[in-house]
Amino acid sequence: MVSLVKTRSRLPQVQYDELLIWLLVALLTLGLVMVYSASIATAEGSKFTAYQPTYYLMRHGVFIALGVLAGIFAFQVPVQTWQNYAPYLFVAGAVLLLLVLIPGIGREVNGSRRWLSLLVINLQPSELMKLFAVLYAADYTIRKGKVGHVFSKAFVPMFVVMVVVGALLLLEPDMGAFVVIISIALCTLWLGGFNIKVFAGLLVALPLAFGALILSSPYRMQRVIGFMDPWSDPFGKGYQLSHALIAFGRGEWMGVGLGASVEKLFYLPEAHTDFLMAVIAEELGLVGVAAVIALFALLVVRAFQIGRHAAFLERNFSALVAQGIGVWLGVQAMINIGVNMGVLPTKGLTLPFLSFGGSGVVVNCIAAAVLLRVDYENRRIARGLPA
């Protein structure tokens, strides 16, 4: 018996979060299947795709492969290195957001200027900025921890930074990314234990600034209020949402079957990107929607558990990064699903890990790798090993 115990003690312990890895595999796999299902008709009938039904499938597969490779590389980077470079990465992200707005450099699609052309693919800086915002907010909270009770030192810098970034995003316009980044910043400060007065100041000032930016643009105002009654203009501003709701209605409990969606047949715009959830609802029904929500819920819970473990080990930056990633992915998924169901105004946000989009998929994979790295270091430190 003693020898058996000794043998077990010498067995290598698992250094990776297997549950988290399987959650990511499930989301990426489901996304690949549903992107193909949602895009096959569009790809087959479009001159842009050379009438190839597998056009989006192949590209999405390449994006996933690139994301996995980028994630493997990101996993090799110690969390301390991310902390050291967090402010510089955030500044680099802001510069990229500025470059997008310069005519001739930024690429405009459907009235939005959100992309930088890199010949083969287009880079969407706002996706990178979400990751950089997580790192910067965590580093800012740690650096300002000793003066977190001083309003001018803790409140003003973060407020100014968020207003500048928000202005750049809304000029694209990309209101959805702005909402996600604001959520990341506020939740990180809250989780970091900032003084309630400072947190309340940001909680009041940022929405006021956000509201002023919305009111200053009739286009943004229409986007905010247009979702309330899509049937009042079903062939105009309510067209996309009305067809998304039809897709949800057709799906009922079990769905119409994989590949049998009608709305994806040139009725529902952006069926493979922003409104992929509507196709999931139509083809897989309430069961499929519940499964997707459950996967994201487990992912967010696991991120917060990893963050709590890091906090227990007094690795405060790692804790805030893990929980910030959880907030980011959870809020973005919630907004996308809410938009598809008509309970939130259209934001132009994709469903993390599932929707078609190169920048989004790659950055999501990098964020997942950083989360896995935090957990990896937690496990090593808990065993008395160097991170």
CSV table of C-alpha atoms in Angstrom, one decimal:
chain,number,residue,atom,x,y,z
A,1,MET,CA,0.0,0.0,0.0
A,2,VAL,CA,2.8,2.4,0.9
A,3,SER,CA,4.6,1.7,-2.4
A,4,LEU,CA,1.3,2.3,-4.3
A,5,VAL,CA,0.9,5.7,-2.6
A,6,LYS,CA,4.5,6.6,-3.4
A,7,THR,CA,4.0,5.6,-7.1
A,8,ARG,CA,0.9,7.8,-7.4
A,9,SER,CA,2.7,10.7,-5.8
A,10,ARG,CA,5.4,10.4,-8.5
A,11,LEU,CA,2.8,10.5,-11.3
A,12,PRO,CA,2.9,13.8,-13.2
A,13,GLN,CA,0.0,16.1,-12.2
A,14,VAL,CA,-2.2,17.7,-14.8
A,15,GLN,CA,-0.8,21.2,-15.6
A,16,TYR,CA,-3.6,22.3,-17.9
A,17,ASP,CA,-7.2,23.1,-17.4
A,18,GLU,CA,-8.8,20.2,-19.3
A,19,LEU,CA,-12.3,21.5,-18.8
A,20,LEU,CA,-11.4,24.9,-20.3
A,21,ILE,CA,-9.6,23.3,-23.2
A,22,TRP,CA,-12.7,21.2,-24.1
A,23,LEU,CA,-15.0,24.2,-23.8
A,24,LEU,CA,-12.8,26.1,-26.3
A,25,VAL,CA,-12.7,23.1,-28.6
A,26,ALA,CA,-16.5,22.7,-28.4
A,27,LEU,CA,-17.1,26.4,-29.2
A,28,LEU,CA,-14.6,26.5,-32.1
A,29,THR,CA,-15.9,23.3,-33.6
A,30,LEU,CA,-19.6,24.4,-33.3
A,31,GLY,CA,-18.6,27.7,-34.9
A,32,LEU,CA,-16.9,26.0,-37.8
A,33,VAL,CA,-20.0,23.9,-38.5
A,34,MET,CA,-22.5,26.7,-38.1
A,35,VAL,CA,-20.4,29.2,-40.2
A,36,TYR,CA,-20.4,26.7,-43.0
A,37,SER,CA,-24.2,26.1,-42.7
A,38,ALA,CA,-25.0,29.8,-42.5
A,39,SER,CA,-22.8,30.9,-45.3
A,40,ILE,CA,-23.0,28.1,-47.9
A,41,ALA,CA,-25.9,29.8,-49.8
A,42,THR,CA,-24.3,33.2,-49.8
A,43,ALA,CA,-21.0,31.8,-50.9
A,44,GLU,CA,-22.5,29.8,-53.7
A,45,GLY,CA,-24.5,32.7,-55.0
A,46,SER,CA,-21.9,35.5,-54.8
A,47,LYS,CA,-19.6,36.6,-57.5
A,48,PHE,CA,-17.2,37.9,-54.8
A,49,THR,CA,-16.6,34.3,-53.6
A,50,ALA,CA,-16.3,32.9,-57.2
A,51,TYR,CA,-19.5,30.9,-56.5
A,52,GLN,CA,-17.6,28.5,-54.2
A,53,PRO,CA,-19.9,27.1,-51.5
A,54,THR,CA,-17.0,26.3,-49.2
A,55,TYR,CA,-15.4,29.8,-49.4
A,56,TYR,CA,-16.3,30.9,-45.9
A,57,LEU,CA,-15.7,27.4,-44.5
A,58,MET,CA,-12.1,27.3,-45.8
A,59,ARG,CA,-11.3,30.9,-44.6
A,60,HIS,CA,-12.8,30.3,-41.2
A,61,GLY,CA,-10.8,27.1,-40.9
A,62,VAL,CA,-7.7,29.0,-41.8
A,63,PHE,CA,-8.5,31.7,-39.2
A,64,ILE,CA,-9.0,29.0,-36.5
A,65,ALA,CA,-5.7,27.4,-37.4
A,66,LEU,CA,-4.0,30.9,-37.2
A,67,GLY,CA,-5.7,31.5,-33.9
A,68,VAL,CA,-4.5,28.2,-32.4
A,69,LEU,CA,-1.0,28.9,-33.6
A,70,ALA,CA,-1.1,32.4,-32.1
A,71,GLY,CA,-2.6,31.0,-28.9
A,72,ILE,CA,0.3,28.5,-28.6
A,73,PHE,CA,2.7,31.3,-29.0
A,74,ALA,CA,0.9,33.5,-26.5
A,75,PHE,CA,0.8,30.6,-24.0
A,76,GLN,CA,4.6,30.7,-23.9
A,77,VAL,CA,4.6,34.3,-22.7
A,78,PRO,CA,4.8,34.6,-18.9
A,79,VAL,CA,2.0,36.7,-17.3
A,80,GLN,CA,4.7,39.0,-15.9
A,81,THR,CA,5.8,39.9,-19.4
A,82,TRP,CA,2.2,40.8,-20.3
A,83,GLN,CA,2.1,43.0,-17.3
A,84,ASN,CA,5.4,44.7,-18.2
A,85,TYR,CA,4.2,45.6,-21.7
A,86,ALA,CA,0.5,46.3,-20.9
A,87,PRO,CA,0.7,50.1,-21.2
A,88,TYR,CA,2.7,49.9,-24.4
A,89,LEU,CA,0.3,47.5,-26.0
A,90,PHE,CA,-2.6,49.7,-25.0
A,91,VAL,CA,-0.9,52.7,-26.7
A,92,ALA,CA,-0.2,50.6,-29.8
A,93,GLY,CA,-3.9,49.7,-29.9
A,94,ALA,CA,-4.9,53.3,-29.7
A,95,VAL,CA,-2.5,54.2,-32.6
A,96,LEU,CA,-4.1,51.4,-34.7
A,97,LEU,CA,-7.5,52.8,-34.0
A,98,LEU,CA,-6.3,56.2,-35.1
A,99,LEU,CA,-4.8,54.7,-38.3
A,100,VAL,CA,-8.1,53.1,-39.2
A,101,LEU,CA,-9.7,56.6,-39.5
A,102,ILE,CA,-7.1,57.9,-41.9
A,103,PRO,CA,-8.4,57.8,-45.5
A,104,GLY,CA,-6.3,55.6,-47.7
A,105,ILE,CA,-5.1,53.5,-44.8
A,106,GLY,CA,-8.4,52.4,-43.1
A,107,ARG,CA,-10.7,50.2,-45.1
A,108,GLU,CA,-14.4,51.1,-45.2
A,109,VAL,CA,-17.1,48.4,-45.5
A,110,ASN,CA,-20.8,49.1,-45.3
A,111,GLY,CA,-20.3,52.6,-44.1
A,112,SER,CA,-17.9,51.6,-41.2
A,113,ARG,CA,-14.2,52.2,-41.2
A,114,ARG,CA,-12.9,49.5,-38.9
A,115,TRP,CA,-10.3,47.5,-40.8
A,116,LEU,CA,-6.6,47.8,-41.8
A,117,SER,CA,-5.7,46.0,-45.0
A,118,LEU,CA,-2.8,43.5,-44.6
A,119,LEU,CA,-3.0,42.3,-48.2
A,120,VAL,CA,-4.2,38.7,-47.6
A,121,ILE,CA,-6.4,39.5,-44.5
A,122,ASN,CA,-8.0,42.6,-42.9
A,123,LEU,CA,-7.0,43.5,-39.3
A,124,GLN,CA,-9.7,44.9,-37.1
A,125,PRO,CA,-7.9,46.9,-34.4
A,126,SER,CA,-10.9,47.1,-32.1
A,127,GLU,CA,-10.6,43.3,-31.5
A,128,LEU,CA,-7.0,43.7,-30.4
A,129,MET,CA,-8.0,46.6,-28.3
A,130,LYS,CA,-10.3,44.4,-26.2
A,131,LEU,CA,-7.4,42.2,-25.2
A,132,PHE,CA,-5.1,45.2,-24.6
A,133,ALA,CA,-7.9,46.8,-22.5
A,134,VAL,CA,-8.0,43.8,-20.2
A,135,LEU,CA,-4.2,43.9,-19.7
A,136,TYR,CA,-4.1,47.7,-19.3
A,137,ALA,CA,-7.1,47.8,-16.9
A,138,ALA,CA,-5.5,45.1,-14.7
A,139,ASP,CA,-2.1,46.8,-14.7
A,140,TYR,CA,-3.7,50.2,-14.0
A,141,THR,CA,-5.7,48.8,-11.1
A,142,ILE,CA,-2.5,47.2,-9.6
A,143,ARG,CA,-0.4,50.4,-10.1
A,144,LYS,CA,-3.1,52.7,-8.6
A,145,GLY,CA,-4.0,50.4,-5.8
A,146,LYS,CA,-2.3,52.5,-3.2
A,147,VAL,CA,-4.0,55.7,-4.3
A,148,GLY,CA,-7.3,54.0,-5.2
A,149,HIS,CA,-9.1,56.2,-2.6
A,150,VAL,CA,-7.8,59.5,-4.2
A,151,PHE,CA,-10.4,60.7,-6.7
A,152,SER,CA,-8.0,62.8,-8.9
A,153,LYS,CA,-5.3,60.1,-9.1
A,154,ALA,CA,-7.5,57.1,-9.6
A,155,PHE,CA,-10.6,58.5,-11.4
A,156,VAL,CA,-9.3,61.2,-13.8
A,157,PRO,CA,-6.6,59.2,-15.7
A,158,MET,CA,-8.9,56.2,-16.4
A,159,PHE,CA,-11.8,58.5,-17.4
A,160,VAL,CA,-9.7,60.4,-19.9
A,161,VAL,CA,-8.3,57.2,-21.4
A,162,MET,CA,-11.7,55.7,-21.8
A,163,VAL,CA,-13.2,58.8,-23.4
A,164,VAL,CA,-10.3,59.0,-25.9
A,165,VAL,CA,-10.6,55.4,-26.9
A,166,GLY,CA,-14.4,55.7,-27.0
A,167,ALA,CA,-14.2,58.6,-29.3
A,168,LEU,CA,-11.9,56.8,-31.7
A,169,LEU,CA,-14.2,53.7,-31.7
A,170,LEU,CA,-17.4,55.8,-32.2
A,171,LEU,CA,-15.8,57.6,-35.1
A,172,GLU,CA,-15.4,54.3,-37.0
A,173,PRO,CA,-18.3,53.7,-35.8
A,174,ASP,CA,-18.0,50.7,-33.5
A,175,MET,CA,-20.3,51.2,-30.5
A,176,GLY,CA,-20.3,47.6,-29.6
A,177,ALA,CA,-16.6,47.4,-29.0
A,178,PHE,CA,-16.8,50.6,-26.9
A,179,VAL,CA,-19.5,49.0,-24.7
A,180,VAL,CA,-17.3,45.9,-24.2
A,181,ILE,CA,-14.2,47.9,-23.4
A,182,ILE,CA,-16.1,50.1,-20.9
A,183,SER,CA,-17.5,47.0,-19.3
A,184,ILE,CA,-14.0,45.5,-19.0
A,185,ALA,CA,-12.6,48.7,-17.4
A,186,LEU,CA,-15.4,49.2,-14.9
A,187,CYS,CA,-15.5,45.5,-13.8
A,188,THR,CA,-11.8,45.4,-13.4
A,189,LEU,CA,-11.7,48.5,-11.2
A,190,TRP,CA,-14.6,47.0,-9.1
A,191,LEU,CA,-12.9,43.6,-8.8
A,192,GLY,CA,-9.6,45.4,-8.0
A,193,GLY,CA,-11.2,46.9,-4.9
A,194,PHE,CA,-11.2,50.6,-5.9
A,195,ASN,CA,-12.8,53.0,-3.5
A,196,ILE,CA,-16.5,53.0,-4.0
A,197,LYS,CA,-16.5,56.8,-4.6
A,198,VAL,CA,-14.0,56.5,-7.4
A,199,PHE,CA,-15.9,53.6,-8.9
A,200,ALA,CA,-19.2,55.5,-8.6
A,201,GLY,CA,-17.6,58.5,-10.3
A,202,LEU,CA,-16.7,56.4,-13.3
A,203,LEU,CA,-20.0,54.6,-13.3
A,204,VAL,CA,-21.8,58.0,-13.6
A,205,ALA,CA,-19.4,59.9,-15.8
A,206,LEU,CA,-18.7,57.3,-18.5
A,207,PRO,CA,-22.4,56.6,-19.3
A,208,LEU,CA,-23.0,60.3,-19.4
A,209,ALA,CA,-20.2,60.8,-21.9
A,210,PHE,CA,-21.5,57.7,-23.8
A,211,GLY,CA,-25.0,59.2,-23.9
A,212,ALA,CA,-23.7,62.5,-25.2
A,213,LEU,CA,-21.8,60.8,-28.0
A,214,ILE,CA,-25.0,58.9,-29.0
A,215,LEU,CA,-27.2,62.0,-28.9
A,216,SER,CA,-24.7,63.8,-31.1
A,217,SER,CA,-25.3,61.4,-34.0
A,218,PRO,CA,-28.7,60.7,-35.5
A,219,TYR,CA,-27.3,57.5,-36.9
A,220,ARG,CA,-26.3,56.2,-33.5
A,221,MET,CA,-29.6,57.4,-32.0
A,222,GLN,CA,-31.5,55.4,-34.6
A,223,ARG,CA,-29.4,52.3,-33.9
A,224,VAL,CA,-30.2,52.6,-30.2
A,225,ILE,CA,-34.0,53.0,-30.5
A,226,GLY,CA,-34.6,51.2,-33.8
A,227,PHE,CA,-34.7,47.8,-32.1
A,228,MET,CA,-37.7,48.6,-30.0
A,229,ASP,CA,-40.2,48.0,-32.8
A,230,PRO,CA,-38.6,46.4,-35.9
A,231,TRP,CA,-42.0,45.6,-37.3
A,232,SER,CA,-42.8,49.3,-37.8
A,233,ASP,CA,-40.3,49.4,-40.6
A,234,PRO,CA,-39.7,45.7,-41.5
A,235,PHE,CA,-38.2,46.5,-44.9
A,236,GLY,CA,-36.0,49.3,-43.6
A,237,LYS,CA,-34.2,49.8,-40.3
A,238,GLY,CA,-36.0,46.8,-38.8
A,239,TYR,CA,-35.3,44.4,-41.7
A,240,GLN,CA,-32.3,42.5,-40.1
A,241,LEU,CA,-33.9,42.1,-36.7
A,242,SER,CA,-37.3,41.1,-38.0
A,243,HIS,CA,-35.7,38.2,-39.9
A,244,ALA,CA,-33.6,37.2,-36.9
A,245,LEU,CA,-36.8,37.0,-34.9
A,246,ILE,CA,-38.5,35.0,-37.6
A,247,ALA,CA,-35.5,32.6,-37.4
A,248,PHE,CA,-35.9,32.2,-33.7
A,249,GLY,CA,-39.6,31.6,-34.1
A,250,ARG,CA,-39.1,28.9,-36.8
A,251,GLY,CA,-36.6,27.0,-34.7
A,252,GLU,CA,-39.0,26.3,-31.8
A,253,TRP,CA,-37.8,23.6,-29.5
A,254,MET,CA,-35.6,21.3,-31.6
A,255,GLY,CA,-34.9,23.4,-34.7
A,256,VAL,CA,-35.6,22.7,-38.4
A,257,GLY,CA,-32.5,20.6,-38.7
A,258,LEU,CA,-28.8,21.4,-39.5
A,259,GLY,CA,-28.5,23.0,-42.9
A,260,ALA,CA,-32.3,23.5,-43.3
A,261,SER,CA,-32.5,27.2,-42.4
A,262,VAL,CA,-34.6,29.4,-44.7
A,263,GLU,CA,-33.5,32.7,-43.3
A,264,LYS,CA,-29.9,32.2,-44.4
A,265,LEU,CA,-31.1,32.0,-48.0
A,266,PHE,CA,-30.4,35.7,-48.7
A,267,TYR,CA,-33.1,36.9,-46.2
A,268,LEU,CA,-31.0,37.5,-43.0
A,269,PRO,CA,-28.0,39.8,-43.7
A,270,GLU,CA,-24.7,38.9,-42.0
A,271,ALA,CA,-26.0,35.4,-41.1
A,272,HIS,CA,-22.5,34.0,-40.7
A,273,THR,CA,-21.1,36.9,-38.6
A,274,ASP,CA,-23.2,39.1,-36.3
A,275,PHE,CA,-26.4,37.1,-36.6
A,276,LEU,CA,-25.0,33.5,-36.5
A,277,MET,CA,-27.0,32.9,-33.3
A,278,ALA,CA,-30.3,33.4,-35.2
A,279,VAL,CA,-29.2,30.6,-37.6
A,280,ILE,CA,-28.3,28.4,-34.7
A,281,ALA,CA,-31.7,29.1,-33.2
A,282,GLU,CA,-33.5,28.2,-36.4
A,283,GLU,CA,-31.5,25.0,-37.2
A,284,LEU,CA,-30.9,23.7,-33.7
A,285,GLY,CA,-33.8,25.3,-31.8
A,286,LEU,CA,-34.0,26.2,-28.1
A,287,VAL,CA,-31.8,23.2,-27.4
A,288,GLY,CA,-29.0,24.6,-29.5
A,289,VAL,CA,-29.4,28.1,-28.1
A,290,ALA,CA,-29.3,26.7,-24.5
A,291,ALA,CA,-26.2,24.7,-25.3
A,292,VAL,CA,-24.3,27.8,-26.6
A,293,ILE,CA,-25.4,29.8,-23.5
A,294,ALA,CA,-24.3,27.0,-21.2
A,295,LEU,CA,-20.9,26.8,-22.9
A,296,PHE,CA,-20.3,30.5,-22.5
A,297,ALA,CA,-21.6,30.4,-18.9
A,298,LEU,CA,-19.1,27.6,-18.0
A,299,LEU,CA,-16.3,29.5,-19.7
A,300,VAL,CA,-17.0,32.7,-17.7
A,301,VAL,CA,-17.4,30.7,-14.5
A,302,ARG,CA,-14.1,28.9,-15.1
A,303,ALA,CA,-12.3,32.2,-15.9
A,304,PHE,CA,-13.5,33.7,-12.5
A,305,GLN,CA,-12.4,30.5,-10.7
A,306,ILE,CA,-9.0,30.8,-12.2
A,307,GLY,CA,-8.9,34.4,-11.2
A,308,ARG,CA,-9.9,33.6,-7.7
A,309,HIS,CA,-7.2,30.9,-7.4
A,310,ALA,CA,-4.6,33.5,-8.6
A,311,ALA,CA,-5.9,36.0,-6.0
A,312,PHE,CA,-5.5,33.3,-3.3
A,313,LEU,CA,-1.9,32.9,-4.4
A,314,GLU,CA,-1.5,36.7,-4.2
A,315,ARG,CA,-1.0,37.0,-8.0
A,316,ASN,CA,-3.3,40.0,-8.3
A,317,PHE,CA,-2.5,41.0,-11.9
A,318,SER,CA,-3.1,37.5,-13.0
A,319,ALA,CA,-6.3,37.4,-11.1
A,320,LEU,CA,-7.6,40.6,-12.7
A,321,VAL,CA,-6.5,39.5,-16.2
A,322,ALA,CA,-8.4,36.1,-15.9
A,323,GLN,CA,-11.5,37.8,-14.6
A,324,GLY,CA,-11.2,40.6,-17.2
A,325,ILE,CA,-11.2,38.0,-19.9
A,326,GLY,CA,-14.2,36.4,-18.4
A,327,VAL,CA,-16.0,39.7,-18.3
A,328,TRP,CA,-15.0,40.5,-21.9
A,329,LEU,CA,-16.2,37.2,-23.4
A,330,GLY,CA,-19.3,37.0,-21.2
A,331,VAL,CA,-20.4,40.6,-22.0
A,332,GLN,CA,-19.8,40.3,-25.7
A,333,ALA,CA,-21.6,36.9,-25.9
A,334,MET,CA,-24.5,38.4,-23.9
A,335,ILE,CA,-24.8,41.4,-26.1
A,336,ASN,CA,-24.6,39.4,-29.4
A,337,ILE,CA,-27.3,37.0,-28.2
A,338,GLY,CA,-29.4,39.9,-26.9
A,339,VAL,CA,-29.1,41.7,-30.3
A,340,ASN,CA,-30.1,38.5,-32.1
A,341,MET,CA,-33.2,38.1,-29.8
A,342,GLY,CA,-34.2,41.8,-30.1
A,343,VAL,CA,-33.7,42.7,-26.5
A,344,LEU,CA,-30.7,45.0,-27.2
A,345,PRO,CA,-30.0,47.5,-30.0
A,346,THR,CA,-27.8,46.3,-32.9
A,347,LYS,CA,-24.2,46.7,-32.0
A,348,GLY,CA,-22.2,44.9,-34.7
A,349,LEU,CA,-20.6,42.5,-32.3
A,350,THR,CA,-19.7,38.9,-33.3
A,351,LEU,CA,-20.2,35.9,-31.1
A,352,PRO,CA,-16.8,35.0,-29.6
A,353,PHE,CA,-15.2,31.8,-31.0
A,354,LEU,CA,-18.2,31.1,-33.2
A,355,SER,CA,-18.8,33.9,-35.7
A,356,PHE,CA,-16.9,34.3,-38.9
A,357,GLY,CA,-14.2,36.9,-38.7
A,358,GLY,CA,-10.4,36.6,-38.8
A,359,SER,CA,-9.4,39.2,-36.2
A,360,GLY,CA,-12.1,38.2,-33.8
A,361,VAL,CA,-11.3,34.4,-33.9
A,362,VAL,CA,-7.5,35.0,-33.6
A,363,VAL,CA,-7.7,37.5,-30.7
A,364,ASN,CA,-10.3,35.2,-28.9
A,365,CYS,CA,-7.8,32.3,-29.2
A,366,ILE,CA,-5.0,34.5,-27.8
A,367,ALA,CA,-7.2,35.6,-24.9
A,368,ALA,CA,-8.0,31.9,-24.2
A,369,ALA,CA,-4.3,31.1,-24.3
A,370,VAL,CA,-3.5,33.9,-21.8
A,371,LEU,CA,-6.2,32.5,-19.5
A,372,LEU,CA,-4.7,29.0,-19.8
A,373,ARG,CA,-1.3,30.5,-19.0
A,374,VAL,CA,-2.7,32.1,-15.8
A,375,ASP,CA,-4.1,28.7,-14.7
A,376,TYR,CA,-0.8,27.0,-15.7
A,377,GLU,CA,1.2,29.3,-13.5
A,378,ASN,CA,-1.3,29.0,-10.7
A,379,ARG,CA,-0.9,25.2,-10.7
A,380,ARG,CA,2.9,25.4,-10.8
A,381,ILE,CA,3.1,27.9,-8.0
A,382,ALA,CA,0.7,25.9,-5.8
A,383,ARG,CA,3.0,23.0,-6.2
A,384,GLY,CA,6.1,25.1,-5.2
A,385,LEU,CA,7.5,25.3,-8.7
A,386,PRO,CA,8.6,28.4,-10.5
A,387,ALA,CA,5.9,30.0,-12.8
